[in-house]
PDB file of C-alpha atoms in Angstrom:
ATOM      1  CA  UNK A  23     -39.148 -33.850  -9.506  1.00 54.00           C
ATOM      2  CA  UNK A  24     -35.761 -33.763 -11.199  1.00 59.00           C
ATOM      3  CA  UNK A  25     -36.205 -30.044 -11.873  1.00 56.00           C
ATOM      4  CA  UNK A  26     -36.902 -29.405  -8.182  1.00 53.00           C
ATOM      5  CA  UNK A  27     -33.788 -31.379  -7.222  1.00 53.00           C
ATOM      6  CA  UNK A  28     -31.688 -29.380  -9.676  1.00 53.00           C
ATOM      7  CA  UNK A  29     -33.012 -26.105  -8.282  1.00 54.00           C
ATOM      8  CA  UNK A  30     -32.309 -27.225  -4.704  1.00 52.00           C
ATOM      9  CA  UNK A  31     -28.808 -28.334  -5.704  1.00 45.00           C
ATOM     10  CA  UNK A  32     -28.153 -25.033  -7.469  1.00 52.00           C
ATOM     11  CA  UNK A  33     -29.385 -22.984  -4.513  1.00 47.00           C
ATOM     12  CA  UNK A  34     -27.306 -25.068  -2.099  1.00 45.00           C
ATOM     13  CA  UNK A  35     -24.228 -24.544  -4.260  1.00 45.00           C
ATOM     14  CA  UNK A  36     -24.827 -20.791  -4.368  1.00 47.00           C
ATOM     15  CA  UNK A  37     -25.267 -20.633  -0.586  1.00 48.00           C
ATOM     16  CA  UNK A  38     -22.036 -22.564  -0.004  1.00 40.00           C
ATOM     17  CA  UNK A  39     -20.172 -20.362  -2.493  1.00 38.00           C
ATOM     18  CA  UNK A  40     -21.540 -17.173  -0.929  1.00 40.00           C
ATOM     19  CA  UNK A  41     -20.629 -18.406   2.552  1.00 42.00           C
ATOM     20  CA  UNK A  42     -17.120 -19.235   1.394  1.00 39.00           C
ATOM     21  CA  UNK A  43     -16.723 -15.833  -0.224  1.00 39.00           C
ATOM     22  CA  UNK A  44     -17.952 -14.059   2.913  1.00 39.00           C
ATOM     23  CA  UNK A  45     -15.532 -16.076   5.052  1.00 42.00           C
ATOM     24  CA  UNK A  46     -12.632 -15.235   2.737  1.00 41.00           C
ATOM     25  CA  UNK A  47     -13.386 -11.504   2.884  1.00 42.00           C
ATOM     26  CA  UNK A  48     -14.022 -11.562   6.629  1.00 47.00           C
ATOM     27  CA  UNK A  49     -10.663 -13.226   7.247  1.00 46.00           C
ATOM     28  CA  UNK A  50      -8.868 -10.956   4.805  1.00 45.00           C
ATOM     29  CA  UNK A  51      -7.907 -13.905   2.604  1.00 56.00           C
ATOM     30  CA  UNK A  52      -9.139 -12.075  -0.487  1.00 54.00           C
ATOM     31  CA  UNK A  53      -9.680  -8.353  -0.881  1.00 52.00           C
ATOM     32  CA  UNK A  54     -10.828  -5.690  -3.311  1.00 69.00           C
ATOM     33  CA  UNK A  55      -7.464  -4.154  -4.174  1.00 87.00           C
ATOM     34  CA  UNK A  56      -3.816  -5.206  -4.053  1.00 86.00           C
ATOM     35  CA  UNK A  57      -1.381  -2.268  -4.378  1.00 89.00           C
ATOM     36  CA  UNK A  58       1.822  -3.127  -6.227  1.00 88.00           C
ATOM     37  CA  UNK A  59       4.603  -4.020  -3.782  1.00 88.00           C
ATOM     38  CA  UNK A  60       7.241  -2.820  -6.232  1.00 90.00           C
ATOM     39  CA  UNK A  61       5.530   0.556  -6.616  1.00 91.00           C
ATOM     40  CA  UNK A  62       4.574   0.857  -2.928  1.00 92.00           C
ATOM     41  CA  UNK A  63       7.184  -1.059  -0.901  1.00 93.00           C
ATOM     42  CA  UNK A  64       6.662   0.867   2.358  1.00 95.00           C
ATOM     43  CA  UNK A  65       3.774  -0.637   4.332  1.00 96.00           C
ATOM     44  CA  UNK A  66       2.210   0.206   7.674  1.00 97.00           C
ATOM     45  CA  UNK A  67      -0.631  -0.577  10.054  1.00 98.00           C
ATOM     46  CA  UNK A  68      -2.929   1.493  12.237  1.00 98.00           C
ATOM     47  CA  UNK A  69      -3.988   0.049  15.572  1.00 98.00           C
ATOM     48  CA  UNK A  70      -5.947   0.802  18.725  1.00 97.00           C
ATOM     49  CA  UNK A  71      -7.278  -1.015  21.776  1.00 97.00           C
ATOM     50  CA  UNK A  72      -9.517  -2.958  19.376  1.00 95.00           C
ATOM     51  CA  UNK A  73      -6.485  -5.022  18.349  1.00 96.00           C
ATOM     52  CA  UNK A  74      -6.060  -6.209  21.938  1.00 95.00           C
ATOM     53  CA  UNK A  75      -2.637  -7.010  23.365  1.00 97.00           C
ATOM     54  CA  UNK A  76      -0.386  -6.870  20.310  1.00 98.00           C
ATOM     55  CA  UNK A  77       2.754  -9.018  20.332  1.00 98.00           C
ATOM     56  CA  UNK A  78       4.971  -6.513  18.542  1.00 98.00           C
ATOM     57  CA  UNK A  79       7.930  -8.902  18.447  1.00 97.00           C
ATOM     58  CA  UNK A  80       5.951 -11.101  16.059  1.00 97.00           C
ATOM     59  CA  UNK A  81       5.016  -8.307  13.663  1.00 96.00           C
ATOM     60  CA  UNK A  82       6.882  -9.051  10.388  1.00 93.00           C
ATOM     61  CA  UNK A  83       9.381  -6.172  10.116  1.00 89.00           C
ATOM     62  CA  UNK A  84      10.073  -6.953   6.474  1.00 89.00           C
ATOM     63  CA  UNK A  85       6.414  -6.190   5.734  1.00 91.00           C
ATOM     64  CA  UNK A  86       5.577  -3.427   8.228  1.00 96.00           C
ATOM     65  CA  UNK A  87       7.780  -0.319   8.466  1.00 95.00           C
ATOM     66  CA  UNK A  88       5.455   2.109  10.251  1.00 97.00           C
ATOM     67  CA  UNK A  89       2.499   2.105  12.632  1.00 98.00           C
ATOM     68  CA  UNK A  90      -0.071   4.741  13.503  1.00 99.00           C
ATOM     69  CA  UNK A  91      -1.445   4.225  16.995  1.00 99.00           C
ATOM     70  CA  UNK A  92      -4.711   5.612  18.318  1.00 99.00           C
ATOM     71  CA  UNK A  93      -4.117   7.936  21.249  1.00 99.00           C
ATOM     72  CA  UNK A  94      -7.264   9.913  21.931  1.00 99.00           C
ATOM     73  CA  UNK A  95     -10.828  10.667  20.908  1.00 97.00           C
ATOM     74  CA  UNK A  96     -12.938  13.740  21.523  1.00 96.00           C
ATOM     75  CA  UNK A  97     -12.244  15.959  24.500  1.00 96.00           C
ATOM     76  CA  UNK A  98     -11.372  13.427  27.186  1.00 96.00           C
ATOM     77  CA  UNK A  99     -11.229   9.814  25.949  1.00 97.00           C
ATOM     78  CA  UNK A 100      -7.802   8.154  25.958  1.00 98.00           C
ATOM     79  CA  UNK A 101      -6.865   4.788  24.461  1.00 98.00           C
ATOM     80  CA  UNK A 102      -5.490   2.617  27.275  1.00 98.00           C
ATOM     81  CA  UNK A 103      -3.376   0.597  24.840  1.00 98.00           C
ATOM     82  CA  UNK A 104      -1.590   3.654  23.429  1.00 99.00           C
ATOM     83  CA  UNK A 105       1.445   3.884  25.712  1.00 98.00           C
ATOM     84  CA  UNK A 106       2.183   0.166  25.496  1.00 98.00           C
ATOM     85  CA  UNK A 107       1.841   0.095  21.719  1.00 98.00           C
ATOM     86  CA  UNK A 108       3.895   3.272  21.299  1.00 98.00           C
ATOM     87  CA  UNK A 109       6.771   2.080  23.473  1.00 98.00           C
ATOM     88  CA  UNK A 110       6.959  -1.497  22.194  1.00 98.00           C
ATOM     89  CA  UNK A 111       6.755  -0.587  18.514  1.00 97.00           C
ATOM     90  CA  UNK A 112       9.393   2.107  19.046  1.00 95.00           C
ATOM     91  CA  UNK A 113      11.733  -0.326  20.770  1.00 95.00           C
ATOM     92  CA  UNK A 114      11.567  -2.669  17.793  1.00 95.00           C
ATOM     93  CA  UNK A 115      12.451   0.035  15.288  1.00 94.00           C
ATOM     94  CA  UNK A 116       8.995   0.485  13.785  1.00 96.00           C
ATOM     95  CA  UNK A 117       8.388   4.155  12.990  1.00 96.00           C
ATOM     96  CA  UNK A 118       5.379   5.301  15.015  1.00 98.00           C
ATOM     97  CA  UNK A 119       2.871   8.108  14.940  1.00 98.00           C
ATOM     98  CA  UNK A 120      -0.259   8.916  16.939  1.00 99.00           C
ATOM     99  CA  UNK A 121      -3.757   9.682  15.728  1.00 99.00           C
ATOM    100  CA  UNK A 122      -6.796  11.370  17.256  1.00 99.00           C
ATOM    101  CA  UNK A 123     -10.407  10.581  16.374  1.00 97.00           C
ATOM    102  CA  UNK A 124     -11.946  14.022  15.889  1.00 97.00           C
ATOM    103  CA  UNK A 125     -15.502  14.325  17.159  1.00 94.00           C
ATOM    104  CA  UNK A 126     -17.949  16.953  15.964  1.00 92.00           C
ATOM    105  CA  UNK A 127     -19.336  17.299  19.501  1.00 89.00           C
ATOM    106  CA  UNK A 128     -16.313  18.956  21.159  1.00 94.00           C
ATOM    107  CA  UNK A 129     -14.240  22.023  20.372  1.00 96.00           C
ATOM    108  CA  UNK A 130     -10.984  21.739  18.481  1.00 98.00           C
ATOM    109  CA  UNK A 131      -9.004  23.268  21.349  1.00 98.00           C
ATOM    110  CA  UNK A 132     -10.450  20.801  23.873  1.00 98.00           C
ATOM    111  CA  UNK A 133      -9.525  17.909  21.631  1.00 98.00           C
ATOM    112  CA  UNK A 134      -6.037  19.250  20.994  1.00 99.00           C
ATOM    113  CA  UNK A 135      -5.484  19.577  24.752  1.00 99.00           C
ATOM    114  CA  UNK A 136      -6.577  15.964  25.217  1.00 99.00           C
ATOM    115  CA  UNK A 137      -4.122  14.747  22.572  1.00 99.00           C
ATOM    116  CA  UNK A 138      -1.220  16.878  23.820  1.00 99.00           C
ATOM    117  CA  UNK A 139      -1.716  15.665  27.389  1.00 98.00           C
ATOM    118  CA  UNK A 140      -1.229  12.065  26.265  1.00 98.00           C
ATOM    119  CA  UNK A 141       1.166  12.008  23.301  1.00 99.00           C
ATOM    120  CA  UNK A 142       4.831  12.858  24.002  1.00 98.00           C
ATOM    121  CA  UNK A 143       6.949  15.124  21.829  1.00 98.00           C
ATOM    122  CA  UNK A 144       9.255  12.835  19.862  1.00 96.00           C
ATOM    123  CA  UNK A 145      11.205  14.276  16.944  1.00 93.00           C
ATOM    124  CA  UNK A 146      11.464  10.815  15.410  1.00 94.00           C
ATOM    125  CA  UNK A 147       7.703  10.265  15.490  1.00 96.00           C
ATOM    126  CA  UNK A 148       5.536  10.581  12.416  1.00 97.00           C
ATOM    127  CA  UNK A 149       3.341  13.703  12.215  1.00 97.00           C
ATOM    128  CA  UNK A 150       0.160  13.641  14.328  1.00 98.00           C
ATOM    129  CA  UNK A 151      -3.034  12.662  12.531  1.00 99.00           C
ATOM    130  CA  UNK A 152      -6.563  14.044  12.737  1.00 98.00           C
ATOM    131  CA  UNK A 153      -8.979  11.196  11.954  1.00 98.00           C
ATOM    132  CA  UNK A 154     -11.921  12.877  10.209  1.00 96.00           C
ATOM    133  CA  UNK A 155     -14.825  10.550   9.434  1.00 91.00           C
ATOM    134  CA  UNK A 156     -18.459   9.958  10.357  1.00 81.00           C
ATOM    135  CA  UNK A 157     -18.310   6.340  11.534  1.00 72.00           C
ATOM    136  CA  UNK A 158     -18.638   6.319  15.318  1.00 68.00           C
ATOM    137  CA  UNK A 159     -18.991  10.090  15.468  1.00 72.00           C
ATOM    138  CA  UNK A 160     -21.676  12.011  17.360  1.00 78.00           C
ATOM    139  CA  UNK A 161     -25.144  12.259  15.855  1.00 76.00           C
ATOM    140  CA  UNK A 162     -25.026  16.030  15.607  1.00 75.00           C
ATOM    141  CA  UNK A 163     -24.102  17.605  12.274  1.00 80.00           C
ATOM    142  CA  UNK A 164     -22.913  21.127  13.112  1.00 85.00           C
ATOM    143  CA  UNK A 165     -22.883  23.886  10.467  1.00 88.00           C
ATOM    144  CA  UNK A 166     -20.109  23.695   7.891  1.00 88.00           C
ATOM    145  CA  UNK A 167     -18.256  26.819   9.009  1.00 92.00           C
ATOM    146  CA  UNK A 168     -18.334  25.754  12.669  1.00 93.00           C
ATOM    147  CA  UNK A 169     -16.776  22.400  11.826  1.00 92.00           C
ATOM    148  CA  UNK A 170     -14.041  24.010   9.741  1.00 94.00           C
ATOM    149  CA  UNK A 171     -13.178  26.415  12.555  1.00 96.00           C
ATOM    150  CA  UNK A 172     -12.864  23.629  15.125  1.00 96.00           C
ATOM    151  CA  UNK A 173     -10.747  21.512  12.783  1.00 97.00           C
ATOM    152  CA  UNK A 174      -8.456  24.477  12.122  1.00 98.00           C
ATOM    153  CA  UNK A 175      -8.105  25.181  15.853  1.00 99.00           C
ATOM    154  CA  UNK A 176      -7.162  21.548  16.424  1.00 99.00           C
ATOM    155  CA  UNK A 177      -4.628  21.423  13.592  1.00 99.00           C
ATOM    156  CA  UNK A 178      -2.988  24.747  14.426  1.00 99.00           C
ATOM    157  CA  UNK A 179      -2.607  23.838  18.099  1.00 99.00           C
ATOM    158  CA  UNK A 180      -0.988  20.501  17.266  1.00 99.00           C
ATOM    159  CA  UNK A 181       1.356  22.010  14.694  1.00 98.00           C
ATOM    160  CA  UNK A 182       2.503  24.669  17.145  1.00 98.00           C
ATOM    161  CA  UNK A 183       3.104  22.075  19.865  1.00 99.00           C
ATOM    162  CA  UNK A 184       4.799  19.291  17.882  1.00 98.00           C
ATOM    163  CA  UNK A 185       6.460  21.378  15.184  1.00 97.00           C
ATOM    164  CA  UNK A 186       5.049  19.189  12.400  1.00 96.00           C
ATOM    165  CA  UNK A 187       2.144  19.783  10.052  1.00 97.00           C
ATOM    166  CA  UNK A 188      -0.598  17.266  10.955  1.00 98.00           C
ATOM    167  CA  UNK A 189      -1.881  14.728   8.457  1.00 97.00           C
ATOM    168  CA  UNK A 190      -5.612  14.449   7.726  1.00 98.00           C
ATOM    169  CA  UNK A 191      -7.103  10.945   7.678  1.00 98.00           C
ATOM    170  CA  UNK A 192     -10.063  11.323   5.334  1.00 96.00           C
ATOM    171  CA  UNK A 193     -12.944   9.489   3.745  1.00 94.00           C
ATOM    172  CA  UNK A 194     -14.471  10.714   0.498  1.00 92.00           C
ATOM    173  CA  UNK A 195     -17.762  11.265   2.335  1.00 91.00           C
ATOM    174  CA  UNK A 196     -16.204  13.644   4.857  1.00 92.00           C
ATOM    175  CA  UNK A 197     -14.434  15.576   2.108  1.00 93.00           C
ATOM    176  CA  UNK A 198     -17.649  15.982   0.118  1.00 89.00           C
ATOM    177  CA  UNK A 199     -19.791  17.057   3.075  1.00 87.00           C
ATOM    178  CA  UNK A 200     -17.385  19.201   5.089  1.00 87.00           C
ATOM    179  CA  UNK A 201     -13.925  19.920   3.728  1.00 89.00           C
ATOM    180  CA  UNK A 202     -14.750  20.667   0.095  1.00 85.00           C
ATOM    181  CA  UNK A 203     -11.629  22.466  -1.183  1.00 88.00           C
ATOM    182  CA  UNK A 204     -10.457  23.667   2.231  1.00 94.00           C
ATOM    183  CA  UNK A 205      -7.388  22.439   4.150  1.00 95.00           C
ATOM    184  CA  UNK A 206      -5.785  21.588   0.816  1.00 93.00           C
ATOM    185  CA  UNK A 207      -2.361  22.493   2.251  1.00 95.00           C
ATOM    186  CA  UNK A 208      -2.422  19.517   4.628  1.00 96.00           C
ATOM    187  CA  UNK A 209      -1.082  16.108   3.575  1.00 95.00           C
ATOM    188  CA  UNK A 210      -3.725  13.392   3.379  1.00 96.00           C
ATOM    189  CA  UNK A 211      -4.082   9.796   4.503  1.00 97.00           C
ATOM    190  CA  UNK A 212      -6.952   8.584   2.332  1.00 96.00           C
ATOM    191  CA  UNK A 213      -9.197   5.601   3.005  1.00 95.00           C
ATOM    192  CA  UNK A 214     -10.140   3.699  -0.137  1.00 94.00           C
ATOM    193  CA  UNK A 215     -10.605  -0.048   0.280  1.00 92.00           C
ATOM    194  CA  UNK A 216     -12.200  -0.552  -3.129  1.00 91.00           C
ATOM    195  CA  UNK A 217      -9.627   0.883  -5.505  1.00 89.00           C
ATOM    196  CA  UNK A 218      -6.623   3.100  -6.088  1.00 89.00           C
ATOM    197  CA  UNK A 219      -7.166   6.778  -5.169  1.00 88.00           C
ATOM    198  CA  UNK A 220      -8.355   8.428  -8.357  1.00 75.00           C
ATOM    199  CA  UNK A 221      -5.896  10.338 -10.513  1.00 70.00           C
ATOM    200  CA  UNK A 222      -8.414  13.195 -10.360  1.00 68.00           C
ATOM    201  CA  UNK A 223      -8.219  13.298  -6.549  1.00 80.00           C
ATOM    202  CA  UNK A 224      -7.068  16.866  -5.894  1.00 77.00           C
ATOM    203  CA  UNK A 225      -5.427  16.398  -2.534  1.00 87.00           C
ATOM    204  CA  UNK A 226      -1.825  15.505  -1.793  1.00 85.00           C
ATOM    205  CA  UNK A 227      -2.284  12.007  -0.403  1.00 93.00           C
ATOM    206  CA  UNK A 228       0.828  10.443   1.116  1.00 95.00           C
ATOM    207  CA  UNK A 229      -0.736   7.418   2.864  1.00 96.00           C
ATOM    208  CA  UNK A 230      -3.412   5.115   1.476  1.00 96.00           C
ATOM    209  CA  UNK A 231      -5.444   2.796   3.711  1.00 97.00           C
ATOM    210  CA  UNK A 232      -6.403  -0.007   1.350  1.00 96.00           C
ATOM    211  CA  UNK A 233      -7.344  -2.900   3.652  1.00 95.00           C
ATOM    212  CA  UNK A 234      -9.510  -3.033   6.784  1.00 92.00           C
ATOM    213  CA  UNK A 235      -9.549  -6.739   7.612  1.00 91.00           C
ATOM    214  CA  UNK A 236      -6.001  -7.988   7.086  1.00 94.00           C
ATOM    215  CA  UNK A 237      -4.381 -10.638   9.254  1.00 94.00           C
ATOM    216  CA  UNK A 238      -0.861 -10.295  10.662  1.00 94.00           C
ATOM    217  CA  UNK A 239       1.179 -12.462  12.959  1.00 95.00           C
ATOM    218  CA  UNK A 240       1.239 -10.880  16.423  1.00 97.00           C
ATOM    219  CA  UNK A 241      -2.275  -9.450  16.147  1.00 96.00           C
ATOM    220  CA  UNK A 242      -5.448 -11.348  16.939  1.00 93.00           C
ATOM    221  CA  UNK A 243      -8.253 -10.327  14.658  1.00 93.00           C
ATOM    222  CA  UNK A 244      -8.350  -7.914  11.716  1.00 95.00           C
ATOM    223  CA  UNK A 245      -6.078  -4.897  11.262  1.00 97.00           C
ATOM    224  CA  UNK A 246      -5.904  -2.016   8.770  1.00 96.00           C
ATOM    225  CA  UNK A 247      -3.114  -1.972   6.188  1.00 97.00           C
ATOM    226  CA  UNK A 248      -1.637   1.129   4.572  1.00 97.00           C
ATOM    227  CA  UNK A 249       0.971   2.056   2.001  1.00 95.00           C
ATOM    228  CA  UNK A 250       3.255   5.081   1.831  1.00 95.00           C
ATOM    229  CA  UNK A 251       3.080   6.825  -1.515  1.00 90.00           C
ATOM    230  CA  UNK A 252       6.812   7.410  -1.722  1.00 79.00           C
ATOM    231  CA  UNK A 253      10.022   5.682  -0.667  1.00 67.00           C
ATOM    232  CA  UNK A 254      11.872   4.925   2.546  1.00 66.00           C
ATOM    233  CA  UNK A 255      13.753   8.233   2.408  1.00 62.00           C
ATOM    234  CA  UNK A 256      10.451  10.099   2.435  1.00 67.00           C
ATOM    235  CA  UNK A 257       9.347   8.093   5.481  1.00 73.00           C
ATOM    236  CA  UNK A 258      12.515   9.158   7.310  1.00 72.00           C
ATOM    237  CA  UNK A 259      11.901  12.798   6.405  1.00 73.00           C
ATOM    238  CA  UNK A 260       8.340  12.884   7.763  1.00 77.00           C
TER     239      UNK A 260
END
């Protein structure tokens, strides 16, 4: 009987511990990786309509220096929160940039036209970003060369319009399956929430998304956190 009680107690303890650990991760209280603040002092967030009505005045300016804001997706979808987020963050001196979720179901030129119709030309803005990942993308998996052509059409159109070389937001999965060693000339915003981007990573990453469930004053719910690889001067030059 005592053995049964011990087993029940042990299992109960494990369940409570597991629940506590899940809660801590879900609320962003603990995380997988903590980039050095002395090495990476420039921090930023990326937001969309999923963050709801952000109170930008409450965002801690000493912790957040830049913000990438979702503008568009595919050939016709537009984020209704974009204009408000763009204007309010700008007014408070947070450096802003816009990103587009690239879908494999629409042509690069269609998607570029969607982005250009919604995102203003602002010389002080950060370079536009092409968000290249599979999560939330269409079920189709077009041939490799077709995907590369559409991505190139999108990037070239944006660079010609805004006068800045776009940044590629990438996951390791997308690189392995589609990009391979192509588009190496474009700066990279890499997603890696489990560890520091490897020293063997070939691409020129300038932004690292290291957290996907952080909590910040002014934002209800989780938000992504990012670091800039270099210093404040580099941020101003982007």
